[in-house]
mmCIF file of C-alpha atoms and ligand atoms in Angstrom:
data_model
loop_
_atom_site.group_PDB
_atom_site.id
_atom_site.type_symbol
_atom_site.label_atom_id
_atom_site.label_comp_id
_atom_site.label_asym_id
_atom_site.label_seq_id
_atom_site.Cartn_x
_atom_site.Cartn_y
_atom_site.Cartn_z
ATOM 1 C CA MET Z 1 10.090 26.869 108.401
ATOM 2 C CA THR Z 2 13.087 26.524 110.722
ATOM 3 C CA ILE Z 3 16.022 24.876 108.996
ATOM 4 C CA HIS Z 4 18.233 22.867 111.343
ATOM 5 C CA HIS Z 5 21.926 23.504 111.131
ATOM 6 C CA PHE Z 6 24.936 22.959 113.376
ATOM 7 C CA ARG Z 7 28.666 23.639 113.370
ATOM 8 C CA ARG Z 8 30.917 20.647 113.918
ATOM 9 C CA HIS Z 9 34.172 21.037 115.795
ATOM 10 C CA ASN Z 10 36.459 18.476 114.246
ATOM 11 C CA CYS Z 11 37.774 17.446 110.828
ATOM 12 C CA ARG Z 12 35.430 15.328 108.783
ATOM 13 C CA LEU Z 13 38.292 13.069 107.621
ATOM 14 C CA CYS Z 14 40.702 12.687 110.554
ATOM 15 C CA ALA Z 15 38.636 14.009 113.522
ATOM 16 C CA SER Z 16 41.381 16.469 114.533
ATOM 17 C CA THR Z 17 40.125 19.615 116.288
ATOM 18 C CA ALA Z 18 43.110 21.641 114.995
ATOM 19 C CA LEU Z 19 41.248 23.615 112.318
ATOM 20 C CA SER Z 20 42.114 27.038 110.878
ATOM 21 C CA LEU Z 21 39.605 29.411 109.309
ATOM 22 C CA VAL Z 22 41.352 30.219 105.997
ATOM 23 C CA PHE Z 23 38.698 32.357 104.312
ATOM 24 C CA GLN Z 24 35.074 33.465 104.503
ATOM 25 C CA LEU Z 25 32.468 34.018 101.835
ATOM 26 C CA LYS Z 26 29.291 35.982 102.597
ATOM 27 C CA PRO Z 27 26.573 33.898 104.275
ATOM 28 C CA THR Z 28 23.850 32.799 101.819
ATOM 29 C CA PRO Z 29 20.497 31.039 101.891
ATOM 30 C CA LEU Z 30 20.588 27.463 100.614
ATOM 31 C CA ALA Z 31 21.679 27.591 96.986
ATOM 32 C CA ASN Z 32 18.686 25.927 95.371
ATOM 33 C CA ALA Z 33 16.072 27.322 97.737
ATOM 34 C CA PHE Z 34 14.379 29.389 95.034
ATOM 35 C CA VAL Z 35 10.958 30.684 96.037
ATOM 36 C CA PRO Z 36 7.756 31.497 94.156
ATOM 37 C CA ARG Z 37 6.824 35.157 93.626
ATOM 38 C CA ASN Z 38 4.265 35.188 96.459
ATOM 39 C CA MET Z 39 7.010 34.310 98.970
ATOM 40 C CA LEU Z 40 9.455 37.030 97.926
ATOM 41 C CA GLY Z 41 8.506 39.081 100.989
ATOM 42 C CA ASN Z 42 9.635 36.338 103.407
ATOM 43 C CA VAL Z 43 13.181 36.634 104.697
ATOM 44 C CA GLN Z 44 15.154 33.447 104.038
ATOM 45 C CA SER Z 45 17.586 32.089 106.643
ATOM 46 C CA VAL Z 46 21.227 32.487 105.695
ATOM 47 C CA PHE Z 47 24.077 30.209 106.740
ATOM 48 C CA PRO Z 48 27.816 30.901 107.083
ATOM 49 C CA LEU Z 49 30.237 29.940 104.306
ATOM 50 C CA ASP Z 50 33.366 29.777 106.454
ATOM 51 C CA ILE Z 51 36.107 27.617 105.006
ATOM 52 C CA PHE Z 52 38.450 25.718 107.320
ATOM 53 C CA LEU Z 53 41.712 23.855 106.717
ATOM 54 C CA CYS Z 54 42.557 20.893 108.953
ATOM 55 C CA ASN Z 55 46.062 21.444 110.325
ATOM 56 C CA ASN Z 56 46.542 17.702 110.691
ATOM 57 C CA CYS Z 57 45.417 16.030 107.429
ATOM 58 C CA LYS Z 58 45.103 19.288 105.361
ATOM 59 C CA HIS Z 59 41.511 18.638 104.319
ATOM 60 C CA LEU Z 60 39.557 21.793 103.315
ATOM 61 C CA GLN Z 61 35.938 21.881 104.508
ATOM 62 C CA LEU Z 62 32.873 23.721 105.785
ATOM 63 C CA LEU Z 63 32.015 22.993 109.394
ATOM 64 C CA ASP Z 64 28.464 24.374 109.157
ATOM 65 C CA VAL Z 65 26.147 21.531 108.294
ATOM 66 C CA VAL Z 66 22.580 22.089 107.109
ATOM 67 C CA ASP Z 67 20.025 19.329 107.653
ATOM 68 C CA PRO Z 68 20.443 17.066 104.586
ATOM 69 C CA ARG Z 69 16.703 16.353 104.445
ATOM 70 C CA VAL Z 70 16.154 20.033 103.673
ATOM 71 C CA LEU Z 71 18.851 19.970 100.989
ATOM 72 C CA TYR Z 72 18.045 16.742 99.199
ATOM 73 C CA GLU Z 73 14.487 15.501 99.662
ATOM 74 C CA HIS Z 74 13.209 17.959 97.073
ATOM 75 C CA TYR Z 75 16.385 18.270 95.044
ATOM 76 C CA VAL Z 76 16.148 20.221 91.782
ATOM 77 C CA TYR Z 77 19.363 19.320 89.952
ATOM 78 C CA VAL Z 78 18.589 16.688 87.306
ATOM 79 C CA SER Z 79 21.608 15.120 85.559
ATOM 80 C CA GLY Z 80 19.685 13.976 82.484
ATOM 81 C CA THR Z 81 18.885 17.596 81.567
ATOM 82 C CA SER Z 82 22.508 18.260 80.586
ATOM 83 C CA PRO Z 83 23.602 16.635 77.281
ATOM 84 C CA VAL Z 84 27.261 17.049 78.276
ATOM 85 C CA PHE Z 85 26.617 14.990 81.407
ATOM 86 C CA VAL Z 86 24.720 12.304 79.573
ATOM 87 C CA GLU Z 87 27.721 11.752 77.280
ATOM 88 C CA HIS Z 88 30.109 11.910 80.238
ATOM 89 C CA PHE Z 89 28.129 9.180 82.043
ATOM 90 C CA ARG Z 90 28.035 6.990 78.919
ATOM 91 C CA GLN Z 91 31.835 7.021 78.654
ATOM 92 C CA TYR Z 92 32.227 6.636 82.417
ATOM 93 C CA ALA Z 93 30.039 3.492 82.523
ATOM 94 C CA GLU Z 94 31.912 2.025 79.560
ATOM 95 C CA SER Z 95 35.358 2.590 81.043
ATOM 96 C CA MET Z 96 34.397 1.234 84.480
ATOM 97 C CA LEU Z 97 32.936 -1.945 82.994
ATOM 98 C CA ALA Z 98 35.877 -2.530 80.616
ATOM 99 C CA ARG Z 99 38.330 -2.240 83.479
ATOM 100 C CA PHE Z 100 36.534 -3.774 86.450
ATOM 101 C CA ALA Z 101 33.609 -5.921 85.284
ATOM 102 C CA PRO Z 102 34.196 -7.349 81.803
ATOM 103 C CA GLN Z 103 31.750 -10.239 82.431
ATOM 104 C CA ARG Z 104 28.831 -7.731 82.586
ATOM 105 C CA ASP Z 105 25.998 -9.613 84.376
ATOM 106 C CA VAL Z 106 27.166 -8.001 87.624
ATOM 107 C CA LEU Z 107 25.479 -5.692 90.144
ATOM 108 C CA THR Z 108 26.226 -1.974 89.844
ATOM 109 C CA VAL Z 109 24.922 0.468 92.445
ATOM 110 C CA ASP Z 110 24.869 4.238 92.042
ATOM 111 C CA ILE Z 111 24.575 6.312 95.212
ATOM 112 C CA GLY Z 112 22.965 9.681 94.557
ATOM 113 C CA SER Z 113 21.612 8.105 91.385
ATOM 114 C CA ASN Z 114 19.457 11.146 90.586
ATOM 115 C CA ASP Z 115 17.303 10.454 87.500
ATOM 116 C CA GLY Z 116 19.155 7.185 86.750
ATOM 117 C CA THR Z 117 21.147 8.497 83.771
ATOM 118 C CA LEU Z 118 24.425 6.763 84.690
ATOM 119 C CA LEU Z 119 22.708 3.500 85.641
ATOM 120 C CA SER Z 120 20.821 3.446 82.342
ATOM 121 C CA PHE Z 121 24.173 2.944 80.571
ATOM 122 C CA PHE Z 122 25.193 0.134 82.955
ATOM 123 C CA LYS Z 123 21.793 -1.442 82.350
ATOM 124 C CA GLN Z 124 22.180 -1.239 78.562
ATOM 125 C CA SER Z 125 25.459 -3.174 78.948
ATOM 126 C CA GLY Z 126 23.657 -6.027 80.685
ATOM 127 C CA CYS Z 127 24.331 -5.187 84.331
ATOM 128 C CA ARG Z 128 21.858 -5.509 87.168
ATOM 129 C CA VAL Z 129 21.432 -1.979 88.479
ATOM 130 C CA LEU Z 130 20.219 -0.325 91.661
ATOM 131 C CA GLY Z 131 19.987 3.380 92.462
ATOM 132 C CA VAL Z 132 19.937 5.018 95.884
ATOM 133 C CA ASP Z 133 18.737 8.604 96.173
ATOM 134 C CA PRO Z 134 16.798 10.539 98.825
ATOM 135 C CA ALA Z 135 15.242 12.991 96.316
ATOM 136 C CA ILE Z 136 11.641 11.817 96.265
ATOM 137 C CA GLU Z 137 10.384 13.300 92.980
ATOM 138 C CA ILE Z 138 13.536 12.638 90.940
ATOM 139 C CA ALA Z 139 13.891 9.057 92.209
ATOM 140 C CA ARG Z 140 10.262 8.401 91.292
ATOM 141 C CA ASP Z 141 11.034 9.557 87.741
ATOM 142 C CA ALA Z 142 14.002 7.161 87.601
ATOM 143 C CA VAL Z 143 11.783 4.237 88.620
ATOM 144 C CA THR Z 144 9.312 5.171 85.877
ATOM 145 C CA ARG Z 145 12.192 5.054 83.407
ATOM 146 C CA GLY Z 146 13.003 1.477 84.458
ATOM 147 C CA ILE Z 147 15.826 2.135 86.955
ATOM 148 C CA PRO Z 148 15.054 0.494 90.328
ATOM 149 C CA THR Z 149 15.805 3.133 92.968
ATOM 150 C CA LEU Z 150 15.691 3.090 96.761
ATOM 151 C CA VAL Z 151 14.444 6.462 98.006
ATOM 152 C CA ASP Z 152 16.768 6.800 100.971
ATOM 153 C CA PHE Z 153 20.078 8.123 102.252
ATOM 154 C CA PHE Z 154 22.887 5.584 101.864
ATOM 155 C CA SER Z 155 23.986 4.086 105.214
ATOM 156 C CA PRO Z 156 25.742 0.973 106.579
ATOM 157 C CA THR Z 157 22.310 -0.518 107.369
ATOM 158 C CA LEU Z 158 21.053 0.085 103.840
ATOM 159 C CA ALA Z 159 24.275 -1.456 102.459
ATOM 160 C CA GLU Z 160 23.661 -4.607 104.516
ATOM 161 C CA GLN Z 161 20.093 -4.811 103.242
ATOM 162 C CA ILE Z 162 21.251 -4.464 99.630
ATOM 163 C CA VAL Z 163 23.919 -7.159 100.034
ATOM 164 C CA GLU Z 164 21.435 -9.503 101.710
ATOM 165 C CA LYS Z 165 18.988 -9.121 98.848
ATOM 166 C CA HIS Z 166 21.270 -8.749 95.800
ATOM 167 C CA GLY Z 167 24.793 -9.812 96.880
ATOM 168 C CA THR Z 168 27.871 -7.561 96.833
ATOM 169 C CA ALA Z 169 28.311 -5.052 94.015
ATOM 170 C CA SER Z 170 31.133 -5.196 91.454
ATOM 171 C CA VAL Z 171 30.977 -1.473 90.813
ATOM 172 C CA VAL Z 172 29.604 1.189 93.143
ATOM 173 C CA THR Z 173 29.557 4.773 91.939
ATOM 174 C CA ALA Z 174 28.836 8.073 93.695
ATOM 175 C CA ASN Z 175 29.148 11.226 91.660
ATOM 176 C CA ASN Z 176 29.132 14.632 93.241
ATOM 177 C CA VAL Z 177 27.935 12.978 96.445
ATOM 178 C CA PHE Z 178 31.209 12.400 98.247
ATOM 179 C CA ALA Z 179 31.591 16.124 98.974
ATOM 180 C CA HIS Z 180 28.014 16.395 100.279
ATOM 181 C CA LEU Z 181 28.050 14.189 103.373
ATOM 182 C CA ASP Z 182 28.718 15.150 106.934
ATOM 183 C CA ASP Z 183 29.226 11.596 108.176
ATOM 184 C CA LEU Z 184 31.739 10.346 105.607
ATOM 185 C CA ALA Z 185 33.019 7.672 107.993
ATOM 186 C CA SER Z 186 29.622 6.000 108.156
ATOM 187 C CA PHE Z 187 29.295 6.285 104.373
ATOM 188 C CA LEU Z 188 32.596 4.406 103.971
ATOM 189 C CA ARG Z 189 31.500 1.656 106.350
ATOM 190 C CA GLY Z 190 28.544 1.135 104.023
ATOM 191 C CA ILE Z 191 30.814 1.144 100.957
ATOM 192 C CA ARG Z 192 33.074 -1.514 102.497
ATOM 193 C CA THR Z 193 30.089 -3.767 103.056
ATOM 194 C CA LEU Z 194 28.692 -3.166 99.595
ATOM 195 C CA ILE Z 195 31.875 -3.816 97.537
ATOM 196 C CA GLY Z 196 33.016 -6.818 99.593
ATOM 197 C CA ARG Z 197 36.489 -8.190 98.794
ATOM 198 C CA HIS Z 198 36.412 -7.788 95.014
ATOM 199 C CA GLY Z 199 34.287 -4.803 94.053
ATOM 200 C CA VAL Z 200 35.380 -1.225 93.462
ATOM 201 C CA PHE Z 201 33.951 2.107 94.517
ATOM 202 C CA ALA Z 202 34.351 5.052 92.121
ATOM 203 C CA PHE Z 203 33.541 8.626 93.057
ATOM 204 C CA GLU Z 204 33.696 11.906 91.211
ATOM 205 C CA VAL Z 205 34.011 15.200 93.039
ATOM 206 C CA ALA Z 206 35.031 18.741 92.131
ATOM 207 C CA TYR Z 207 38.819 18.802 92.495
ATOM 208 C CA LEU Z 208 40.153 21.385 94.936
ATOM 209 C CA ARG Z 209 43.226 21.936 92.786
ATOM 210 C CA ASP Z 210 41.110 23.042 89.802
ATOM 211 C CA MET Z 211 38.923 25.225 92.024
ATOM 212 C CA ILE Z 212 41.954 27.070 93.379
ATOM 213 C CA GLU Z 213 43.888 27.284 90.108
ATOM 214 C CA ASN Z 214 40.835 28.490 88.161
ATOM 215 C CA GLY Z 215 39.298 30.759 90.829
ATOM 216 C CA LEU Z 216 36.091 28.681 91.079
ATOM 217 C CA PHE Z 217 35.037 30.198 94.403
ATOM 218 C CA ASP Z 218 31.369 29.742 93.467
ATOM 219 C CA MET Z 219 31.774 25.999 94.012
ATOM 220 C CA PHE Z 220 31.656 26.829 97.725
ATOM 221 C CA TYR Z 221 28.061 26.411 98.868
ATOM 222 C CA HIS Z 222 26.304 24.486 101.605
ATOM 223 C CA GLU Z 223 25.752 21.280 99.663
ATOM 224 C CA HIS Z 224 29.533 20.992 99.307
ATOM 225 C CA LEU Z 225 30.829 20.280 102.776
ATOM 226 C CA ASP Z 226 34.160 18.974 101.520
ATOM 227 C CA TYR Z 227 36.677 20.280 98.986
ATOM 228 C CA HIS Z 228 38.650 17.197 98.182
ATOM 229 C CA SER Z 229 42.251 16.747 97.200
ATOM 230 C CA VAL Z 230 44.091 13.415 96.962
ATOM 231 C CA GLY Z 231 46.562 13.963 99.833
ATOM 232 C CA PRO Z 232 44.064 13.852 102.727
ATOM 233 C CA LEU Z 233 41.985 11.075 101.118
ATOM 234 C CA VAL Z 234 44.761 8.448 101.043
ATOM 235 C CA PRO Z 235 45.027 8.107 104.858
ATOM 236 C CA PHE Z 236 41.264 8.587 105.245
ATOM 237 C CA PHE Z 237 40.447 5.546 103.088
ATOM 238 C CA ALA Z 238 43.232 3.557 104.759
ATOM 239 C CA SER Z 239 41.727 4.270 108.187
ATOM 240 C CA HIS Z 240 38.536 2.544 106.968
ATOM 241 C CA GLY Z 241 40.179 -0.603 105.574
ATOM 242 C CA LEU Z 242 40.045 0.754 102.031
ATOM 243 C CA GLU Z 243 42.680 1.695 99.492
ATOM 244 C CA LEU Z 244 42.692 4.467 96.872
ATOM 245 C CA ILE Z 245 43.940 2.630 93.784
ATOM 246 C CA ASP Z 246 43.552 5.347 91.166
ATOM 247 C CA ALA Z 247 42.988 9.096 90.912
ATOM 248 C CA LEU Z 248 42.235 10.731 87.581
ATOM 249 C CA ARG Z 249 41.653 14.342 86.644
ATOM 250 C CA ILE Z 250 38.528 14.823 84.502
ATOM 251 C CA ASP Z 251 37.016 17.981 83.077
ATOM 252 C CA THR Z 252 33.430 18.025 84.455
ATOM 253 C CA HIS Z 253 32.324 20.937 86.714
ATOM 254 C CA GLY Z 254 35.375 22.982 85.723
ATOM 255 C CA GLY Z 255 37.757 20.243 86.841
ATOM 256 C CA SER Z 256 36.981 17.138 88.852
ATOM 257 C CA LEU Z 257 38.663 14.157 90.361
ATOM 258 C CA ARG Z 258 37.648 10.535 89.830
ATOM 259 C CA GLY Z 259 38.909 8.307 92.619
ATOM 260 C CA ILE Z 260 38.727 4.520 92.549
ATOM 261 C CA VAL Z 261 38.827 2.555 95.778
ATOM 262 C CA GLN Z 262 38.981 -1.126 96.731
ATOM 263 C CA ALA Z 263 39.166 -3.089 99.980
ATOM 264 C CA ALA Z 264 42.721 -2.791 101.392
ATOM 265 C CA GLY Z 265 44.899 -5.465 99.778
ATOM 266 C CA GLY Z 266 42.249 -6.124 97.120
ATOM 267 C CA PRO Z 267 42.843 -7.485 93.609
ATOM 268 C CA HIS Z 268 43.987 -4.301 91.826
ATOM 269 C CA GLN Z 269 47.392 -2.574 91.755
ATOM 270 C CA VAL Z 270 47.684 0.987 93.056
ATOM 271 C CA SER Z 271 48.276 3.306 90.101
ATOM 272 C CA ARG Z 272 51.262 5.667 90.150
ATOM 273 C CA SER Z 273 48.852 8.547 89.519
ATOM 274 C CA VAL Z 274 47.890 8.589 93.212
ATOM 275 C CA ALA Z 275 51.404 9.446 94.447
ATOM 276 C CA GLU Z 276 51.948 11.799 91.498
ATOM 277 C CA LEU Z 277 48.849 13.870 92.274
ATOM 278 C CA VAL Z 278 49.729 13.995 95.982
ATOM 279 C CA GLU Z 279 53.164 15.333 95.045
ATOM 280 C CA ASP Z 280 51.679 17.953 92.663
ATOM 281 C CA GLU Z 281 49.251 19.118 95.356
ATOM 282 C CA ARG Z 282 52.095 19.650 97.805
ATOM 283 C CA ARG Z 283 54.072 21.565 95.201
ATOM 284 C CA ILE Z 284 51.242 24.029 94.562
ATOM 285 C CA GLY Z 285 50.572 24.459 98.291
ATOM 286 C CA LEU Z 286 47.123 22.927 98.777
ATOM 287 C CA ASP Z 287 48.287 22.028 102.294
ATOM 288 C CA LYS Z 288 49.103 25.650 103.220
ATOM 289 C CA ALA Z 289 46.767 28.281 104.714
ATOM 290 C CA GLU Z 290 48.479 31.090 102.679
ATOM 291 C CA THR Z 291 47.264 29.484 99.442
ATOM 292 C CA TYR Z 292 43.684 30.128 100.527
ATOM 293 C CA THR Z 293 44.219 33.661 101.842
ATOM 294 C CA ASP Z 294 45.798 34.534 98.455
ATOM 295 C CA PHE Z 295 42.832 32.875 96.703
ATOM 296 C CA ALA Z 296 40.393 34.979 98.743
ATOM 297 C CA SER Z 297 42.123 38.252 97.856
ATOM 298 C CA ASP Z 298 42.123 37.331 94.128
ATOM 299 C CA ILE Z 299 38.369 36.707 94.386
ATOM 300 C CA GLU Z 300 37.802 40.134 95.944
ATOM 301 C CA LYS Z 301 39.555 41.773 92.976
ATOM 302 C CA ILE Z 302 37.405 39.843 90.488
ATOM 303 C CA GLY Z 303 34.275 40.890 92.398
ATOM 304 C CA GLN Z 304 35.207 44.566 92.257
ATOM 305 C CA GLU Z 305 35.834 44.371 88.500
ATOM 306 C CA LEU Z 306 32.588 42.522 87.847
ATOM 307 C CA ARG Z 307 30.530 45.013 89.860
ATOM 308 C CA LEU Z 308 32.094 47.910 87.934
ATOM 309 C CA VAL Z 309 31.343 46.332 84.552
ATOM 310 C CA LEU Z 310 27.727 45.528 85.463
ATOM 311 C CA LYS Z 311 27.058 48.959 86.972
ATOM 312 C CA LYS Z 312 28.429 50.629 83.847
ATOM 313 C CA ILE Z 313 26.093 48.561 81.660
ATOM 314 C CA LYS Z 314 23.116 49.463 83.854
ATOM 315 C CA SER Z 315 24.070 53.154 83.871
ATOM 316 C CA GLU Z 316 23.859 53.078 80.064
ATOM 317 C CA GLY Z 317 20.219 52.076 80.421
ATOM 318 C CA LYS Z 318 20.788 48.477 79.293
ATOM 319 C CA SER Z 319 19.428 45.404 81.021
ATOM 320 C CA VAL Z 320 21.384 42.439 82.374
ATOM 321 C CA ALA Z 321 20.154 38.840 82.100
ATOM 322 C CA GLY Z 322 21.610 35.832 83.898
ATOM 323 C CA TYR Z 323 22.168 32.748 81.742
ATOM 324 C CA GLY Z 324 21.484 29.726 83.937
ATOM 325 C CA ALA Z 325 20.573 29.517 87.629
ATOM 326 C CA PRO Z 326 22.967 26.888 89.018
ATOM 327 C CA ALA Z 327 23.598 26.593 92.750
ATOM 328 C CA LYS Z 328 26.861 28.450 92.285
ATOM 329 C CA ALA Z 329 25.016 31.582 91.093
ATOM 330 C CA THR Z 330 23.775 32.072 94.667
ATOM 331 C CA THR Z 331 27.335 32.157 96.043
ATOM 332 C CA LEU Z 332 28.420 34.550 93.312
ATOM 333 C CA MET Z 333 25.492 36.944 93.717
ATOM 334 C CA TYR Z 334 25.616 37.087 97.516
ATOM 335 C CA HIS Z 335 29.392 37.304 97.783
ATOM 336 C CA PHE Z 336 29.702 40.023 95.164
ATOM 337 C CA GLY Z 337 26.514 41.821 96.220
ATOM 338 C CA ILE Z 338 24.907 41.479 92.806
ATOM 339 C CA GLY Z 339 21.150 41.566 93.278
ATOM 340 C CA PRO Z 340 17.959 42.534 91.461
ATOM 341 C CA ASP Z 341 19.232 46.129 91.212
ATOM 342 C CA VAL Z 342 21.759 44.806 88.665
ATOM 343 C CA VAL Z 343 20.359 41.572 87.228
ATOM 344 C CA ASP Z 344 16.919 41.960 85.638
ATOM 345 C CA TYR Z 345 16.145 38.279 85.250
ATOM 346 C CA ILE Z 346 17.740 34.831 84.967
ATOM 347 C CA ILE Z 347 16.777 32.136 82.498
ATOM 348 C CA ASP Z 348 17.232 28.404 83.048
ATOM 349 C CA ASP Z 349 16.109 25.400 80.993
ATOM 350 C CA SER Z 350 15.244 23.294 84.058
ATOM 351 C CA PRO Z 351 11.471 23.194 84.648
ATOM 352 C CA TRP Z 352 12.321 22.560 88.350
ATOM 353 C CA LYS Z 353 13.603 26.125 88.611
ATOM 354 C CA GLN Z 354 11.381 28.079 86.259
ATOM 355 C CA SER Z 355 9.011 30.763 87.585
ATOM 356 C CA LEU Z 356 10.730 30.762 90.959
HETATM 357 ZN ZN1 ZN E 1 41.866 16.314 109.143
#
């Protein structure tokens, strides 16, 4: 199968063509493209993991874009399989409703709704709910569990259809989706339509600051096109008639950011946390290319140490097992050159990954 991929030439947020390559990880196949035993002899396509900084708005991003239908139509990450996530979503739904929709009989839409875990908590609180997700099998499961789900990619046209049928949404959520889209501008046009004058859009993404401070280089893989920080997002939302009204640091995925957005001049005050985080990001140098070259050389050192430790264990005749097969394991194994000569097997509790 030929997988379509292209390299864009301008910044995904501000469209500037002034982009600097700040570091490179080894090219990998798609992170969740695990294959059955009988296909082990086939060579998988690999794609570059070259990381660019926009010299204009300082957004960090991949420019190589893999066809999203390949990545998401048969997606294997299921949020409901992680008890930590289930609890996270319960609290998230509660806090969003308390703050933005106390009357409860409102419409909430989750984009990238996966198995419907987050929406199930909105539903329990009395909301009308609607999921949008292109992953055919997982979305079908959500529908079976009583969460109405449109099996599609979110777009301005889909947003218009939803509004026509159900009215505007009071709360729209998108978790670990906002870093996955090549055409973010079109996504935001859809969001503006869907939230109308009074709704809010909340998104959660891995936070670049935590990735850099904690050395989470394995969060770089092809699903993640964008590595968001608050600074570049403020003007990006503004350029689409939207306003970032809050930015919170949360602890999922090793450190994430929850942003809350309304129509420009909408009903809610802008929290001081937005300006505070922008200031912190500048202080630690997220807008500087040197920050990322330093990060890359730290990663190389960690890789050398890890290889030494694993080789020593193997030389003592012991075996090495991997605990969990997340997408990030692919980045780690390819970048550090850790293959089947070192790791004997990997276990994972997701039936979507087992025996592959
Ligand atoms: Zn830019």
